[in-house]
Amino acid sequence: MSNPLSRRSLLALTAGLGASAMLDGNALAREPKLGTQSPYFHRFNLGSAEVTVVSDGPLPLGNPKGTFTGATDDEIKKMLSDNFLAPDNIVLEQNSPIVNTGDKLVLFDTGMGSSKLFGPTTGRQQKSMAEAGIKPEDIDAIVFSHAHIDHIGGVVDDAGKVLFPNAQYYIAQSDLDYWTDEGKLVGPNKDFIVHARKNLLPVRDRIVFFKDGQEFLPGIQALAAPGHTVGHSIFMISSGDKSFAFLADLTHHQILLMEKPRMEFSYDTDPKQAAQSRVKMLDMLAANKIAVMSYHYPWPGVGHVVKNGEGFHYIAQPMQMVL
């Protein structure tokens, strides 16, 4: 014989059923969905400096087939799905640090600007800066990791107006020469060349070249990591006894090019050299336990690199942080 429900159990069950019904009814209509997100900036301290990461918005690459090579399609899909990522649509972030040294405000890379070559979600950097309370005219220095379209695209607007009127610009000379070469306008990189010329030539008289190993601004040292482009560089950013490495495009994906760092990436000028630079730099960063920030890793791209067999593993840093 079954036990009858107690009065208390029956009341609890009835209340639960009523609450469930309300979720499907109009009871919640009084509080409409907001449909908004938080501002796209993240701020933390680095010694006595302050770092604000601003986003240029997501950059979708689409299907990884043909873009990432050196593993089978099935292996790549498994690596992505095992990490709860869509196996048929690679989406990168675009994270730029702005370092306030107390004396200078230094921005690293300027995003896609008005170009929609990779879709409508890019080109947000100016809006993100406004959300963070940073004005373009307050930027003292802009450091370019390289001259690809998604790193130099926000220097001028569609009318050719320079958006950072008071900034000095820094880049490796080999990259400037390569990506503004008029002779390459008929080649496969035409769109990239057009975009680089549009954004870099108007500020050519304000460009300063840095060299490998040089501390060209206080607390900012360039480290050559060629292959992605001829002059691609990463940067050690230091204040007091704290530091982190801005990886730029040393590795575009937190899973694929970390677990298998010798894989090749189709946007690399020299894919084999890029893989050599990637392994060399990641080995150094992991061995020295140096914090990193990547331009294309999931927002805001700050974390650490650890050695994992023949590859590496990226560990994201909690967003409430002080380096």
mmCIF file of C-alpha atoms in Angstrom:
data_model
loop_
_atom_site.group_PDB
_atom_site.id
_atom_site.type_symbol
_atom_site.label_atom_id
_atom_site.label_comp_id
_atom_site.label_asym_id
_atom_site.label_seq_id
_atom_site.Cartn_x
_atom_site.Cartn_y
_atom_site.Cartn_z
ATOM 1 C CA MET A 1 0.000 0.000 0.000
ATOM 2 C CA SER A 2 1.448 3.404 -0.975
ATOM 3 C CA ASN A 3 1.915 6.137 1.590
ATOM 4 C CA PRO A 4 -0.344 9.177 1.134
ATOM 5 C CA LEU A 5 1.334 12.568 0.683
ATOM 6 C CA SER A 6 1.555 14.646 3.836
ATOM 7 C CA ARG A 7 -0.107 18.047 3.826
ATOM 8 C CA ARG A 8 3.329 19.736 3.978
ATOM 9 C CA SER A 9 4.651 17.710 0.994
ATOM 10 C CA LEU A 10 1.519 18.462 -1.001
ATOM 11 C CA LEU A 11 1.838 22.200 -0.369
ATOM 12 C CA ALA A 12 5.509 22.147 -1.371
ATOM 13 C CA LEU A 13 4.751 20.241 -4.559
ATOM 14 C CA THR A 14 1.924 22.613 -5.461
ATOM 15 C CA ALA A 15 4.139 25.648 -4.899
ATOM 16 C CA GLY A 16 6.848 24.137 -7.079
ATOM 17 C CA LEU A 17 4.424 23.391 -9.910
ATOM 18 C CA GLY A 18 3.072 26.914 -9.681
ATOM 19 C CA ALA A 19 6.558 28.427 -9.942
ATOM 20 C CA SER A 20 7.323 26.255 -12.979
ATOM 21 C CA ALA A 21 4.135 27.366 -14.668
ATOM 22 C CA MET A 22 5.000 30.997 -14.063
ATOM 23 C CA LEU A 23 8.264 30.608 -15.973
ATOM 24 C CA ASP A 24 6.298 29.642 -19.087
ATOM 25 C CA GLY A 25 3.596 32.273 -18.630
ATOM 26 C CA ASN A 26 3.461 36.028 -18.562
ATOM 27 C CA ALA A 27 4.468 36.479 -14.944
ATOM 28 C CA LEU A 28 8.006 37.542 -15.945
ATOM 29 C CA ALA A 29 6.863 39.998 -18.617
ATOM 30 C CA ARG A 30 7.095 42.847 -16.114
ATOM 31 C CA GLU A 31 10.908 42.512 -16.253
ATOM 32 C CA PRO A 32 11.887 42.417 -19.947
ATOM 33 C CA LYS A 33 15.226 40.960 -20.999
ATOM 34 C CA LEU A 34 17.951 43.586 -21.121
ATOM 35 C CA GLY A 35 19.917 42.219 -24.075
ATOM 36 C CA THR A 36 23.054 44.191 -23.132
ATOM 37 C CA GLN A 37 26.599 43.233 -22.224
ATOM 38 C CA SER A 38 29.216 44.753 -19.952
ATOM 39 C CA PRO A 39 31.698 47.294 -21.398
ATOM 40 C CA TYR A 40 34.499 45.681 -23.393
ATOM 41 C CA PHE A 41 37.489 46.685 -21.259
ATOM 42 C CA HIS A 42 39.424 45.102 -18.406
ATOM 43 C CA ARG A 43 41.821 46.873 -16.048
ATOM 44 C CA PHE A 44 44.577 45.642 -13.746
ATOM 45 C CA ASN A 45 47.727 46.875 -12.015
ATOM 46 C CA LEU A 46 51.269 45.994 -13.061
ATOM 47 C CA GLY A 47 53.662 47.199 -10.385
ATOM 48 C CA SER A 48 53.154 50.966 -10.355
ATOM 49 C CA ALA A 49 51.647 50.955 -13.871
ATOM 50 C CA GLU A 50 48.024 50.443 -14.830
ATOM 51 C CA VAL A 51 47.013 48.273 -17.789
ATOM 52 C CA THR A 52 43.665 48.589 -19.544
ATOM 53 C CA VAL A 53 42.793 45.907 -22.085
ATOM 54 C CA VAL A 54 40.406 47.113 -24.783
ATOM 55 C CA SER A 55 38.723 44.961 -27.415
ATOM 56 C CA ASP A 56 38.375 45.484 -31.145
ATOM 57 C CA GLY A 57 35.644 42.837 -31.165
ATOM 58 C CA PRO A 58 35.534 39.161 -32.197
ATOM 59 C CA LEU A 59 37.244 38.146 -35.434
ATOM 60 C CA PRO A 60 35.721 35.030 -37.036
ATOM 61 C CA LEU A 61 37.973 32.910 -39.252
ATOM 62 C CA GLY A 62 35.374 30.273 -40.092
ATOM 63 C CA ASN A 63 36.191 26.638 -40.746
ATOM 64 C CA PRO A 64 39.711 25.685 -39.587
ATOM 65 C CA LYS A 65 40.237 23.466 -42.656
ATOM 66 C CA GLY A 66 43.105 24.917 -44.679
ATOM 67 C CA THR A 67 43.831 27.646 -42.125
ATOM 68 C CA PHE A 68 45.510 25.386 -39.551
ATOM 69 C CA THR A 69 47.659 22.659 -41.095
ATOM 70 C CA GLY A 70 49.874 19.942 -39.678
ATOM 71 C CA ALA A 71 47.099 17.808 -38.192
ATOM 72 C CA THR A 72 44.235 15.949 -39.826
ATOM 73 C CA ASP A 73 40.794 17.523 -40.049
ATOM 74 C CA ASP A 74 39.472 14.958 -37.582
ATOM 75 C CA GLU A 75 42.291 15.699 -35.108
ATOM 76 C CA ILE A 76 41.612 19.427 -35.278
ATOM 77 C CA LYS A 77 37.859 18.961 -34.843
ATOM 78 C CA LYS A 78 38.463 16.702 -31.836
ATOM 79 C CA MET A 79 40.860 19.189 -30.230
ATOM 80 C CA LEU A 80 38.219 21.884 -30.553
ATOM 81 C CA SER A 81 35.193 19.848 -29.487
ATOM 82 C CA ASP A 82 37.092 18.327 -26.542
ATOM 83 C CA ASN A 83 37.525 21.892 -25.312
ATOM 84 C CA PHE A 84 33.847 22.811 -25.879
ATOM 85 C CA LEU A 85 34.602 24.898 -28.972
ATOM 86 C CA ALA A 86 32.746 24.800 -32.270
ATOM 87 C CA PRO A 87 34.680 22.468 -34.589
ATOM 88 C CA ASP A 88 33.642 24.342 -37.737
ATOM 89 C CA ASN A 89 34.034 28.009 -36.801
ATOM 90 C CA ILE A 90 37.194 29.519 -35.327
ATOM 91 C CA VAL A 91 36.511 32.848 -33.610
ATOM 92 C CA LEU A 92 39.426 34.916 -32.321
ATOM 93 C CA GLU A 93 39.393 37.892 -29.975
ATOM 94 C CA GLN A 94 41.341 41.129 -30.502
ATOM 95 C CA ASN A 95 42.807 42.308 -27.198
ATOM 96 C CA SER A 96 44.953 45.446 -27.049
ATOM 97 C CA PRO A 97 46.698 46.518 -23.837
ATOM 98 C CA ILE A 98 46.973 50.208 -23.030
ATOM 99 C CA VAL A 99 49.745 50.744 -20.494
ATOM 100 C CA ASN A 100 49.677 53.844 -18.288
ATOM 101 C CA THR A 101 53.225 54.180 -16.998
ATOM 102 C CA GLY A 102 52.415 57.379 -15.119
ATOM 103 C CA ASP A 103 54.394 59.296 -17.712
ATOM 104 C CA LYS A 104 53.043 57.873 -20.957
ATOM 105 C CA LEU A 105 49.902 56.180 -22.238
ATOM 106 C CA VAL A 106 50.990 53.406 -24.613
ATOM 107 C CA LEU A 107 48.598 51.469 -26.866
ATOM 108 C CA PHE A 108 49.600 48.175 -28.491
ATOM 109 C CA ASP A 109 48.008 47.616 -31.941
ATOM 110 C CA THR A 110 44.892 49.334 -33.265
ATOM 111 C CA GLY A 111 42.591 46.586 -34.574
ATOM 112 C CA MET A 112 40.747 46.370 -37.898
ATOM 113 C CA GLY A 113 39.451 49.922 -38.023
ATOM 114 C CA SER A 114 36.684 50.356 -40.588
ATOM 115 C CA SER A 115 37.618 47.298 -42.665
ATOM 116 C CA LYS A 116 35.012 44.529 -42.637
ATOM 117 C CA LEU A 117 37.212 41.951 -44.351
ATOM 118 C CA PHE A 118 36.484 39.547 -41.472
ATOM 119 C CA GLY A 119 32.875 40.539 -40.926
ATOM 120 C CA PRO A 120 30.872 43.142 -38.984
ATOM 121 C CA THR A 121 31.995 42.320 -35.419
ATOM 122 C CA THR A 122 35.437 43.960 -35.670
ATOM 123 C CA GLY A 123 36.361 47.639 -35.489
ATOM 124 C CA ARG A 124 35.251 48.239 -31.900
ATOM 125 C CA GLN A 125 38.466 49.576 -30.384
ATOM 126 C CA GLN A 126 37.490 53.260 -30.305
ATOM 127 C CA LYS A 127 34.181 52.383 -28.609
ATOM 128 C CA SER A 128 35.962 50.160 -26.082
ATOM 129 C CA MET A 129 38.403 52.952 -25.285
ATOM 130 C CA ALA A 130 35.508 55.356 -24.702
ATOM 131 C CA GLU A 131 33.893 52.825 -22.362
ATOM 132 C CA ALA A 132 37.201 52.689 -20.468
ATOM 133 C CA GLY A 133 37.386 56.480 -20.226
ATOM 134 C CA ILE A 134 40.421 56.790 -22.511
ATOM 135 C CA LYS A 135 40.492 59.418 -25.256
ATOM 136 C CA PRO A 136 42.439 58.811 -28.499
ATOM 137 C CA GLU A 137 44.139 62.189 -28.200
ATOM 138 C CA ASP A 138 45.574 61.122 -24.820
ATOM 139 C CA ILE A 139 47.553 58.244 -26.348
ATOM 140 C CA ASP A 140 51.270 59.149 -26.382
ATOM 141 C CA ALA A 141 52.634 56.093 -28.159
ATOM 142 C CA ILE A 142 51.296 53.294 -30.363
ATOM 143 C CA VAL A 143 53.349 50.118 -30.659
ATOM 144 C CA PHE A 144 52.690 47.833 -33.607
ATOM 145 C CA SER A 145 53.565 44.159 -33.207
ATOM 146 C CA HIS A 146 53.385 43.853 -36.995
ATOM 147 C CA ALA A 147 51.582 45.437 -39.934
ATOM 148 C CA HIS A 148 48.776 42.953 -40.565
ATOM 149 C CA ILE A 149 45.346 44.344 -41.310
ATOM 150 C CA ASP A 150 43.904 43.546 -37.847
ATOM 151 C CA HIS A 151 46.748 45.269 -35.986
ATOM 152 C CA ILE A 152 47.244 48.563 -37.849
ATOM 153 C CA GLY A 153 43.719 49.170 -39.158
ATOM 154 C CA GLY A 154 42.567 51.760 -36.642
ATOM 155 C CA VAL A 155 45.110 54.528 -37.233
ATOM 156 C CA VAL A 156 42.906 56.524 -39.622
ATOM 157 C CA ASP A 157 39.173 56.695 -40.333
ATOM 158 C CA ASP A 158 37.507 56.274 -43.729
ATOM 159 C CA ALA A 159 38.199 59.906 -44.585
ATOM 160 C CA GLY A 160 41.907 59.461 -43.831
ATOM 161 C CA LYS A 161 41.818 61.440 -40.585
ATOM 162 C CA VAL A 162 44.434 60.296 -38.080
ATOM 163 C CA LEU A 163 42.587 59.087 -34.981
ATOM 164 C CA PHE A 164 45.536 59.371 -32.567
ATOM 165 C CA PRO A 165 46.781 62.897 -33.304
ATOM 166 C CA ASN A 166 49.376 63.146 -30.531
ATOM 167 C CA ALA A 167 50.961 59.697 -30.731
ATOM 168 C CA GLN A 168 54.417 58.561 -31.765
ATOM 169 C CA TYR A 169 54.311 55.221 -33.622
ATOM 170 C CA TYR A 170 56.714 52.288 -33.217
ATOM 171 C CA ILE A 171 57.257 49.277 -35.505
ATOM 172 C CA ALA A 172 60.036 47.048 -36.892
ATOM 173 C CA GLN A 173 61.382 48.604 -40.079
ATOM 174 C CA SER A 174 61.311 45.307 -41.969
ATOM 175 C CA ASP A 175 57.558 45.018 -41.388
ATOM 176 C CA LEU A 176 56.818 48.579 -42.432
ATOM 177 C CA ASP A 177 58.862 48.158 -45.615
ATOM 178 C CA TYR A 178 57.242 44.830 -46.490
ATOM 179 C CA TRP A 179 53.583 45.764 -45.949
ATOM 180 C CA THR A 180 53.711 49.210 -47.543
ATOM 181 C CA ASP A 181 55.568 48.003 -50.648
ATOM 182 C CA GLU A 182 53.625 49.301 -53.640
ATOM 183 C CA GLY A 183 55.018 46.470 -55.746
ATOM 184 C CA LYS A 184 53.008 43.932 -53.724
ATOM 185 C CA LEU A 185 49.656 45.488 -54.656
ATOM 186 C CA VAL A 186 49.275 42.940 -57.463
ATOM 187 C CA GLY A 187 50.055 39.953 -55.216
ATOM 188 C CA PRO A 188 47.959 37.680 -52.981
ATOM 189 C CA ASN A 189 48.271 40.087 -50.042
ATOM 190 C CA LYS A 190 46.737 43.026 -51.923
ATOM 191 C CA ASP A 191 44.039 43.772 -49.314
ATOM 192 C CA PHE A 192 46.614 43.712 -46.525
ATOM 193 C CA ILE A 193 48.979 45.987 -48.467
ATOM 194 C CA VAL A 194 46.212 48.478 -49.271
ATOM 195 C CA HIS A 195 45.151 48.591 -45.637
ATOM 196 C CA ALA A 196 48.716 49.024 -44.358
ATOM 197 C CA ARG A 197 49.457 51.834 -46.797
ATOM 198 C CA LYS A 198 46.189 53.571 -45.897
ATOM 199 C CA ASN A 199 46.986 53.538 -42.179
ATOM 200 C CA LEU A 200 50.769 53.767 -41.940
ATOM 201 C CA LEU A 201 51.785 56.174 -44.700
ATOM 202 C CA PRO A 202 49.811 59.126 -43.235
ATOM 203 C CA VAL A 203 51.883 58.866 -40.025
ATOM 204 C CA ARG A 204 55.180 57.897 -41.689
ATOM 205 C CA ASP A 205 56.936 60.988 -40.338
ATOM 206 C CA ARG A 206 56.018 59.980 -36.777
ATOM 207 C CA ILE A 207 57.194 56.346 -36.998
ATOM 208 C CA VAL A 208 60.182 55.211 -34.937
ATOM 209 C CA PHE A 209 61.831 51.824 -35.551
ATOM 210 C CA PHE A 210 62.745 49.473 -32.715
ATOM 211 C CA LYS A 211 65.273 46.646 -32.816
ATOM 212 C CA ASP A 212 65.321 43.168 -31.314
ATOM 213 C CA GLY A 213 66.106 43.318 -27.594
ATOM 214 C CA GLN A 214 65.766 47.102 -27.396
ATOM 215 C CA GLU A 215 63.946 48.815 -24.538
ATOM 216 C CA PHE A 216 62.588 51.511 -26.831
ATOM 217 C CA LEU A 217 60.160 52.943 -24.266
ATOM 218 C CA PRO A 218 60.595 52.826 -20.467
ATOM 219 C CA GLY A 219 59.614 49.329 -19.344
ATOM 220 C CA ILE A 220 58.878 48.095 -22.887
ATOM 221 C CA GLN A 221 61.307 45.753 -24.643
ATOM 222 C CA ALA A 222 60.927 44.335 -28.162
ATOM 223 C CA LEU A 223 61.706 40.671 -28.832
ATOM 224 C CA ALA A 224 61.845 39.571 -32.473
ATOM 225 C CA ALA A 225 59.581 36.597 -33.221
ATOM 226 C CA PRO A 226 59.568 36.472 -37.037
ATOM 227 C CA GLY A 227 57.615 34.152 -39.270
ATOM 228 C CA HIS A 228 54.063 35.356 -38.869
ATOM 229 C CA THR A 229 55.440 38.420 -40.643
ATOM 230 C CA VAL A 230 59.042 39.340 -41.409
ATOM 231 C CA GLY A 231 59.233 41.782 -38.503
ATOM 232 C CA HIS A 232 56.691 40.326 -36.097
ATOM 233 C CA SER A 233 57.653 41.099 -32.491
ATOM 234 C CA ILE A 234 56.431 40.375 -29.006
ATOM 235 C CA PHE A 235 57.020 42.688 -26.053
ATOM 236 C CA MET A 236 58.101 42.408 -22.441
ATOM 237 C CA ILE A 237 56.188 45.003 -20.437
ATOM 238 C CA SER A 238 57.571 45.710 -16.963
ATOM 239 C CA SER A 239 56.949 47.971 -13.994
ATOM 240 C CA GLY A 240 58.872 47.577 -10.767
ATOM 241 C CA ASP A 241 59.403 43.856 -10.248
ATOM 242 C CA LYS A 242 56.286 42.854 -12.225
ATOM 243 C CA SER A 243 56.107 42.009 -15.917
ATOM 244 C CA PHE A 244 54.153 40.234 -18.616
ATOM 245 C CA ALA A 245 54.723 39.398 -22.265
ATOM 246 C CA PHE A 246 52.369 40.734 -24.920
ATOM 247 C CA LEU A 247 52.404 37.840 -27.392
ATOM 248 C CA ALA A 248 50.686 39.631 -30.267
ATOM 249 C CA ASP A 249 50.315 36.880 -32.922
ATOM 250 C CA LEU A 250 52.945 34.458 -31.657
ATOM 251 C CA THR A 251 50.089 31.974 -31.354
ATOM 252 C CA HIS A 252 46.599 32.662 -32.648
ATOM 253 C CA HIS A 253 44.697 29.920 -30.877
ATOM 254 C CA GLN A 254 44.772 28.883 -27.232
ATOM 255 C CA ILE A 255 44.221 25.194 -28.090
ATOM 256 C CA LEU A 256 45.386 24.390 -31.608
ATOM 257 C CA LEU A 257 48.688 26.268 -31.661
ATOM 258 C CA MET A 258 49.440 25.512 -28.024
ATOM 259 C CA GLU A 259 48.819 21.770 -27.914
ATOM 260 C CA LYS A 260 50.502 21.441 -31.322
ATOM 261 C CA PRO A 261 52.780 24.506 -31.596
ATOM 262 C CA ARG A 262 54.510 23.164 -34.713
ATOM 263 C CA MET A 263 51.269 23.265 -36.669
ATOM 264 C CA GLU A 264 51.231 25.898 -39.391
ATOM 265 C CA PHE A 265 48.877 28.829 -39.864
ATOM 266 C CA SER A 266 47.908 29.997 -43.351
ATOM 267 C CA TYR A 267 48.253 33.715 -42.567
ATOM 268 C CA ASP A 268 51.945 33.326 -41.673
ATOM 269 C CA THR A 269 54.396 34.825 -44.151
ATOM 270 C CA ASP A 270 56.815 31.970 -43.358
ATOM 271 C CA PRO A 271 54.873 29.234 -41.515
ATOM 272 C CA LYS A 272 57.924 27.134 -40.631
ATOM 273 C CA GLN A 273 59.818 30.104 -39.220
ATOM 274 C CA ALA A 274 56.681 31.131 -37.315
ATOM 275 C CA ALA A 275 56.490 27.671 -35.715
ATOM 276 C CA GLN A 276 60.166 27.897 -34.705
ATOM 277 C CA SER A 277 59.609 31.325 -33.127
ATOM 278 C CA ARG A 278 56.488 30.049 -31.369
ATOM 279 C CA VAL A 279 58.223 27.066 -29.754
ATOM 280 C CA LYS A 280 61.304 29.109 -28.798
ATOM 281 C CA MET A 281 59.338 31.895 -27.135
ATOM 282 C CA LEU A 282 56.789 29.642 -25.439
ATOM 283 C CA ASP A 283 59.626 27.515 -24.024
ATOM 284 C CA MET A 284 61.217 30.648 -22.565
ATOM 285 C CA LEU A 285 57.948 31.995 -21.137
ATOM 286 C CA ALA A 286 56.984 28.666 -19.579
ATOM 287 C CA ALA A 287 60.440 28.069 -18.090
ATOM 288 C CA ASN A 288 60.493 31.522 -16.498
ATOM 289 C CA LYS A 289 56.804 31.477 -15.473
ATOM 290 C CA ILE A 290 56.230 34.833 -17.150
ATOM 291 C CA ALA A 291 52.633 36.006 -17.361
ATOM 292 C CA VAL A 292 51.362 36.482 -20.896
ATOM 293 C CA MET A 293 48.699 38.360 -22.780
ATOM 294 C CA SER A 294 47.660 37.279 -26.262
ATOM 295 C CA TYR A 295 45.977 39.464 -28.849
ATOM 296 C CA HIS A 296 43.737 36.667 -30.117
ATOM 297 C CA TYR A 297 42.999 34.537 -27.030
ATOM 298 C CA PRO A 298 39.608 34.513 -25.282
ATOM 299 C CA TRP A 299 38.865 37.828 -23.606
ATOM 300 C CA PRO A 300 40.825 39.424 -22.021
ATOM 301 C CA GLY A 301 43.682 37.126 -23.048
ATOM 302 C CA VAL A 302 45.731 37.208 -19.837
ATOM 303 C CA GLY A 303 47.226 34.080 -18.300
ATOM 304 C CA HIS A 304 50.229 31.774 -18.132
ATOM 305 C CA VAL A 305 51.927 29.196 -20.337
ATOM 306 C CA VAL A 306 52.985 25.806 -19.021
ATOM 307 C CA LYS A 307 54.887 23.050 -20.794
ATOM 308 C CA ASN A 308 52.780 19.996 -21.623
ATOM 309 C CA GLY A 309 54.755 17.198 -23.276
ATOM 310 C CA GLU A 310 55.759 18.362 -26.766
ATOM 311 C CA GLY A 311 53.293 21.220 -26.553
ATOM 312 C CA PHE A 312 51.974 23.775 -24.126
ATOM 313 C CA HIS A 313 48.892 24.605 -22.128
ATOM 314 C CA TYR A 314 47.383 28.035 -21.597
ATOM 315 C CA ILE A 315 45.957 28.815 -18.160
ATOM 316 C CA ALA A 316 43.706 31.876 -18.096
ATOM 317 C CA GLN A 317 44.211 34.285 -15.213
ATOM 318 C CA PRO A 318 41.164 35.295 -13.118
ATOM 319 C CA MET A 319 39.971 38.724 -14.218
ATOM 320 C CA GLN A 320 40.305 40.278 -10.739
ATOM 321 C CA MET A 321 44.052 40.424 -10.703
ATOM 322 C CA VAL A 322 47.231 42.264 -9.936
ATOM 323 C CA LEU A 323 50.356 41.028 -11.710
#
